[in-house]
Short mmCIF file of C-alpha atoms in Angstrom, two decimals:
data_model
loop_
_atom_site.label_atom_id
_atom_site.label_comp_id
_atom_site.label_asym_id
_atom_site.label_seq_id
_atom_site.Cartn_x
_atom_site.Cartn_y
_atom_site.Cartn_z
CA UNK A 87 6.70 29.50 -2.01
CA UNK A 88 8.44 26.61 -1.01
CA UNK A 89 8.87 23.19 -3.48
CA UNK A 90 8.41 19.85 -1.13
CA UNK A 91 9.74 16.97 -2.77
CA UNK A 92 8.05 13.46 -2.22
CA UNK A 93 9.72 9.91 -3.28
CA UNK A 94 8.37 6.73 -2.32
CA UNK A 95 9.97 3.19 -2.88
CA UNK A 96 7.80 0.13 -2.66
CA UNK A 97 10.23 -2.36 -0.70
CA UNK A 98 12.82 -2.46 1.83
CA UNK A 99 15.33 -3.42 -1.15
CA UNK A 100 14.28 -0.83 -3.41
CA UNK A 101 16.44 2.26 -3.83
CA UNK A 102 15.46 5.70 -3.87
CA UNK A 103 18.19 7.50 -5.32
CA UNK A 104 16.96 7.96 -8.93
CA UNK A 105 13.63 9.79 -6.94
CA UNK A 106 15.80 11.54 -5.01
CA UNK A 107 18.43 12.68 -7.15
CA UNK A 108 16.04 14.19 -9.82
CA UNK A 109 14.09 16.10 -6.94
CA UNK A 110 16.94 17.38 -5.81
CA UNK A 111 17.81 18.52 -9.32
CA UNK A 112 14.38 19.92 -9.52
CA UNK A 113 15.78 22.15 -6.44
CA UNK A 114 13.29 21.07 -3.77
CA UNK A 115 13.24 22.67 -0.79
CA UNK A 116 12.52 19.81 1.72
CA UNK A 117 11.99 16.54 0.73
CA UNK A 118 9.81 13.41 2.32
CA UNK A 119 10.23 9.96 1.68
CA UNK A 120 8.21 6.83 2.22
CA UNK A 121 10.03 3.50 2.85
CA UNK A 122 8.75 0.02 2.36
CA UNK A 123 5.33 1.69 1.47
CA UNK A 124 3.28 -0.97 -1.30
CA UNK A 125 1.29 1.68 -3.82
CA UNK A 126 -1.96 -0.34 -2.99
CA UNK A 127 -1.57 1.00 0.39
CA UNK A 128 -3.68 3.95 2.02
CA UNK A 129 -1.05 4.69 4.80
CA UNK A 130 1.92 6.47 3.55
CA UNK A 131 3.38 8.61 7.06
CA UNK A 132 5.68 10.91 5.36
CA UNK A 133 3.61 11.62 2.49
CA UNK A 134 0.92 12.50 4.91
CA UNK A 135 3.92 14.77 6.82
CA UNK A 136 4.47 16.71 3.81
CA UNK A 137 0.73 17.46 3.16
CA UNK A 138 0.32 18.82 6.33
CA UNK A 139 3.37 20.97 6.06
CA UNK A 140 2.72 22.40 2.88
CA UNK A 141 1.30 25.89 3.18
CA UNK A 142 -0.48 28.11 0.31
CA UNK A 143 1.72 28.70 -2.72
CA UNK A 144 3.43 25.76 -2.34
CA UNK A 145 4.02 22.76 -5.02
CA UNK A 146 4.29 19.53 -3.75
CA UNK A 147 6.77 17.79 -6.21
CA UNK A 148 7.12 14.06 -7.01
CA UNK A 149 8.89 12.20 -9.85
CA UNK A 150 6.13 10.22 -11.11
CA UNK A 151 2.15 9.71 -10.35
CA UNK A 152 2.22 6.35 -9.15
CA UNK A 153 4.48 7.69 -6.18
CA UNK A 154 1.97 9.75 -4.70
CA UNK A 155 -1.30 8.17 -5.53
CA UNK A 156 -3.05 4.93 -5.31
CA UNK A 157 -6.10 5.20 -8.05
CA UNK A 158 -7.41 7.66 -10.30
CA UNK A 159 -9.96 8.45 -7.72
CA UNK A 160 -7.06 9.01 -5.24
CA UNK A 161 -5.34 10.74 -7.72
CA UNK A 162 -8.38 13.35 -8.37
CA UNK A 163 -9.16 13.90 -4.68
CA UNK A 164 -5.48 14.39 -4.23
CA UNK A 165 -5.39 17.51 -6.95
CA UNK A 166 -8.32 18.65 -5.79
CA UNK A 167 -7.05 18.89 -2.19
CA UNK A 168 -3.92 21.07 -3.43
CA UNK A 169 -5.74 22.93 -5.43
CA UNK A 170 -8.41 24.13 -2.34
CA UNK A 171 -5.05 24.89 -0.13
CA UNK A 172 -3.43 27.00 -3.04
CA UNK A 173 -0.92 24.41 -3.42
CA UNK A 174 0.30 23.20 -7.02
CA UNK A 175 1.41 19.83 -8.09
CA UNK A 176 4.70 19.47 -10.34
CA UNK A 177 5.26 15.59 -11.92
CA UNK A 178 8.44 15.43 -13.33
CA UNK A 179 8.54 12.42 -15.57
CA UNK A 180 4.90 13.20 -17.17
CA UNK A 181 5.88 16.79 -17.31
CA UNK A 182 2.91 18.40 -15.17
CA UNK A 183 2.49 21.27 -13.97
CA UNK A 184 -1.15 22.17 -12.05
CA UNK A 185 -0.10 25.92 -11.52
CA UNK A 186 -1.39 26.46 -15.07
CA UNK A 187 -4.86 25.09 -16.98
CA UNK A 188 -2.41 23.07 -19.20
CA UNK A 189 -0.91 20.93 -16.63
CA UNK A 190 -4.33 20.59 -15.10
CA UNK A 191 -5.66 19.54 -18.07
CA UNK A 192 -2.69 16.84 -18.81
CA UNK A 193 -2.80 15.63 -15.19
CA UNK A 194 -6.83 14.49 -15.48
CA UNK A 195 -5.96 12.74 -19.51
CA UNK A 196 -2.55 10.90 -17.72
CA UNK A 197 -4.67 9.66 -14.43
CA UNK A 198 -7.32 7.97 -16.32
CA UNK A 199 -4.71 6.66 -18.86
CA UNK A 200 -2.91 5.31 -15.42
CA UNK A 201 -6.02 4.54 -14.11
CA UNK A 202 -6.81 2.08 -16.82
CA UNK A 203 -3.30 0.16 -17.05
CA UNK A 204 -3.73 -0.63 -13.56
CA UNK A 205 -7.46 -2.07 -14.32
CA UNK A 206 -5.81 -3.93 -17.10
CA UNK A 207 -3.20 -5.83 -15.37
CA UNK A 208 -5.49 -6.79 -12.73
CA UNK A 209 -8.01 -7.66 -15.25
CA UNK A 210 -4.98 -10.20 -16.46
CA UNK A 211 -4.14 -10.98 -13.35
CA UNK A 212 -7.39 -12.13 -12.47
CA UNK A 213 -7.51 -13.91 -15.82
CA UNK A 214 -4.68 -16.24 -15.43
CA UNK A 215 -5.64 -17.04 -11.49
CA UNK A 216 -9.01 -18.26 -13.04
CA UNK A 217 -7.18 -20.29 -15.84
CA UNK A 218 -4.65 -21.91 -13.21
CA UNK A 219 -7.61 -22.99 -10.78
CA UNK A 220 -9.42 -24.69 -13.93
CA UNK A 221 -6.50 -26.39 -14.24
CA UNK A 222 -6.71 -27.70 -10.48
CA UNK A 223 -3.96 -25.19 -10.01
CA UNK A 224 -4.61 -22.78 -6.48
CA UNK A 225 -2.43 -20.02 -5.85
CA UNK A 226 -1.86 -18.30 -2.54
CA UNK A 227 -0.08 -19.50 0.65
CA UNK A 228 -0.32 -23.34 1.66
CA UNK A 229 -2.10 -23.62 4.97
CA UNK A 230 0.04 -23.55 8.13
CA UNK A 231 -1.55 -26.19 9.39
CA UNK A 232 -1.80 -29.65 8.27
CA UNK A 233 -4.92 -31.61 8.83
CA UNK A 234 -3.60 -33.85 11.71
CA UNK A 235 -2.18 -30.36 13.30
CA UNK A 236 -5.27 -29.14 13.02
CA UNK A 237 -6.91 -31.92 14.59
CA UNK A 238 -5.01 -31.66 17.63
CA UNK A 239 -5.78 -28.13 17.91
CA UNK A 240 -9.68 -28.26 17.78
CA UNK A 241 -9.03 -31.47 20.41
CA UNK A 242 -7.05 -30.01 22.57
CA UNK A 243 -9.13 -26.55 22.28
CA UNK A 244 -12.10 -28.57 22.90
CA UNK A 245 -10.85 -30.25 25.95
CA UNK A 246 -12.58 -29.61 29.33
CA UNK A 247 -10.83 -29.72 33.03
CA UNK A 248 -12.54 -31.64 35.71
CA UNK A 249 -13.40 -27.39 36.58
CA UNK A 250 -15.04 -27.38 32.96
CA UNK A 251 -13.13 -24.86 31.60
CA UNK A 252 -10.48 -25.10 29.10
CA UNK A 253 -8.01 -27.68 29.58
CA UNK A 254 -5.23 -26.38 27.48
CA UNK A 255 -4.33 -22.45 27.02
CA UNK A 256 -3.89 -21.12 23.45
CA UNK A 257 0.04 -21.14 24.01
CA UNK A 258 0.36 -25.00 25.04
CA UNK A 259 -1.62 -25.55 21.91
CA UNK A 260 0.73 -23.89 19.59
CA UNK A 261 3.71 -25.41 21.66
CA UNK A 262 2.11 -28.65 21.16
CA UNK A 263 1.72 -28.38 17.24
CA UNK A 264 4.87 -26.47 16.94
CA UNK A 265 3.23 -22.75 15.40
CA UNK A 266 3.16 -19.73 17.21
CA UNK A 267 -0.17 -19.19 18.77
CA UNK A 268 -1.36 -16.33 16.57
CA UNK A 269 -1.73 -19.11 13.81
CA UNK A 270 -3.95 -21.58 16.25
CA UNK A 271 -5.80 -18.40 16.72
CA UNK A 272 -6.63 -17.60 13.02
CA UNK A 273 -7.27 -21.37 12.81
CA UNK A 274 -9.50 -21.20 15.43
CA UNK A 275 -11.20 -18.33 14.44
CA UNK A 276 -11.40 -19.19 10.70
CA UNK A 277 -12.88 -22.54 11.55
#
């Protein structure tokens, strides 16, 4: 039986040391990390290395449940998985253990508990977007292109040669309207 630690910090800036440390405490036998890795994501490489490593009798380790997992659905279909391959599931700072009914039991009250906090602060989230754009307030990114850049760049698009095809590639567009040319393409293809 071997114990395979997991840690997973959100940003490059982030440090991993408090994950790491109290793994290592924990006495894990090999440990994965995931750099960089947003918890909204689906890819996460190295937990998807330790998963396939682990072998029956194993316990997958991690410090917390938002490490590991994305949703309470996640969450669920995660345990589930482990608990098919004969593989247990240790959370340190919640204090589960799968190996036993107690710990399976905890894990399934502490998901939906984590489940719902997420839903709440998106439910906020949402809330104070919708209260910002009644105010004539939008969020988000300003466009890359102003309106007289994007002028030139459905002109110049537009533009035939005396052969009828395109006057003007993609790149002498951008170099025209100073962007790089994957923005006059998602101009382009968004207008």
């Amino acid at each position: 039986m071997a114990k395979i630690g997991y840690a997973r910090v959100s940003t490059r800036g982030q440090n991993d040391d408090s994950q790491i440390d109290e793994l290592n405490a924990y006495g894990v036998d090999k440990l994965f990390v995931d750099h960089g890795v947003s918890g909204k994501n689906a890819a996460r490489p190295e937990l998807d290395k330790a998963l396939a490593y682990m072998r029956d009798g194993d316990v997958l380790v991690i410090t917390r449940m938002s490490r590991a997992m994305r949703s309470l659905k996640h969450m669920i279909s995660l345990a589930d998985e482990l608990q098919k391959r004969g593989i247990g599931l240790v959370v340190l700072k919640q204090q589960i253990d799968t190996t036993c009914p107690q710990g399976r039991l905890v894990f399934h009250i502490l998901a939906a508990i984590d489940q719902f906090q997420r839903e709440l602060i998106v439910e906020g989230t949402n809330e104070g977007l919708a209260a910002a754009r009644a105010r004539g307030r939008n969020g988000g990114r300003k466009p890359k292109l102003s309106a007289t850049q994007q002028a030139t760049v459905r002109k110049m698009y537009d533009a035939k040669g005396a052969d009828g095809k395109r006057a003007h590639t993609v790149q002498e567009i951008a170099d025209v309207v100073g962007v790089h040319r994957t923005t006059v393409y998602d101009y382009l293809r968004a207008s």
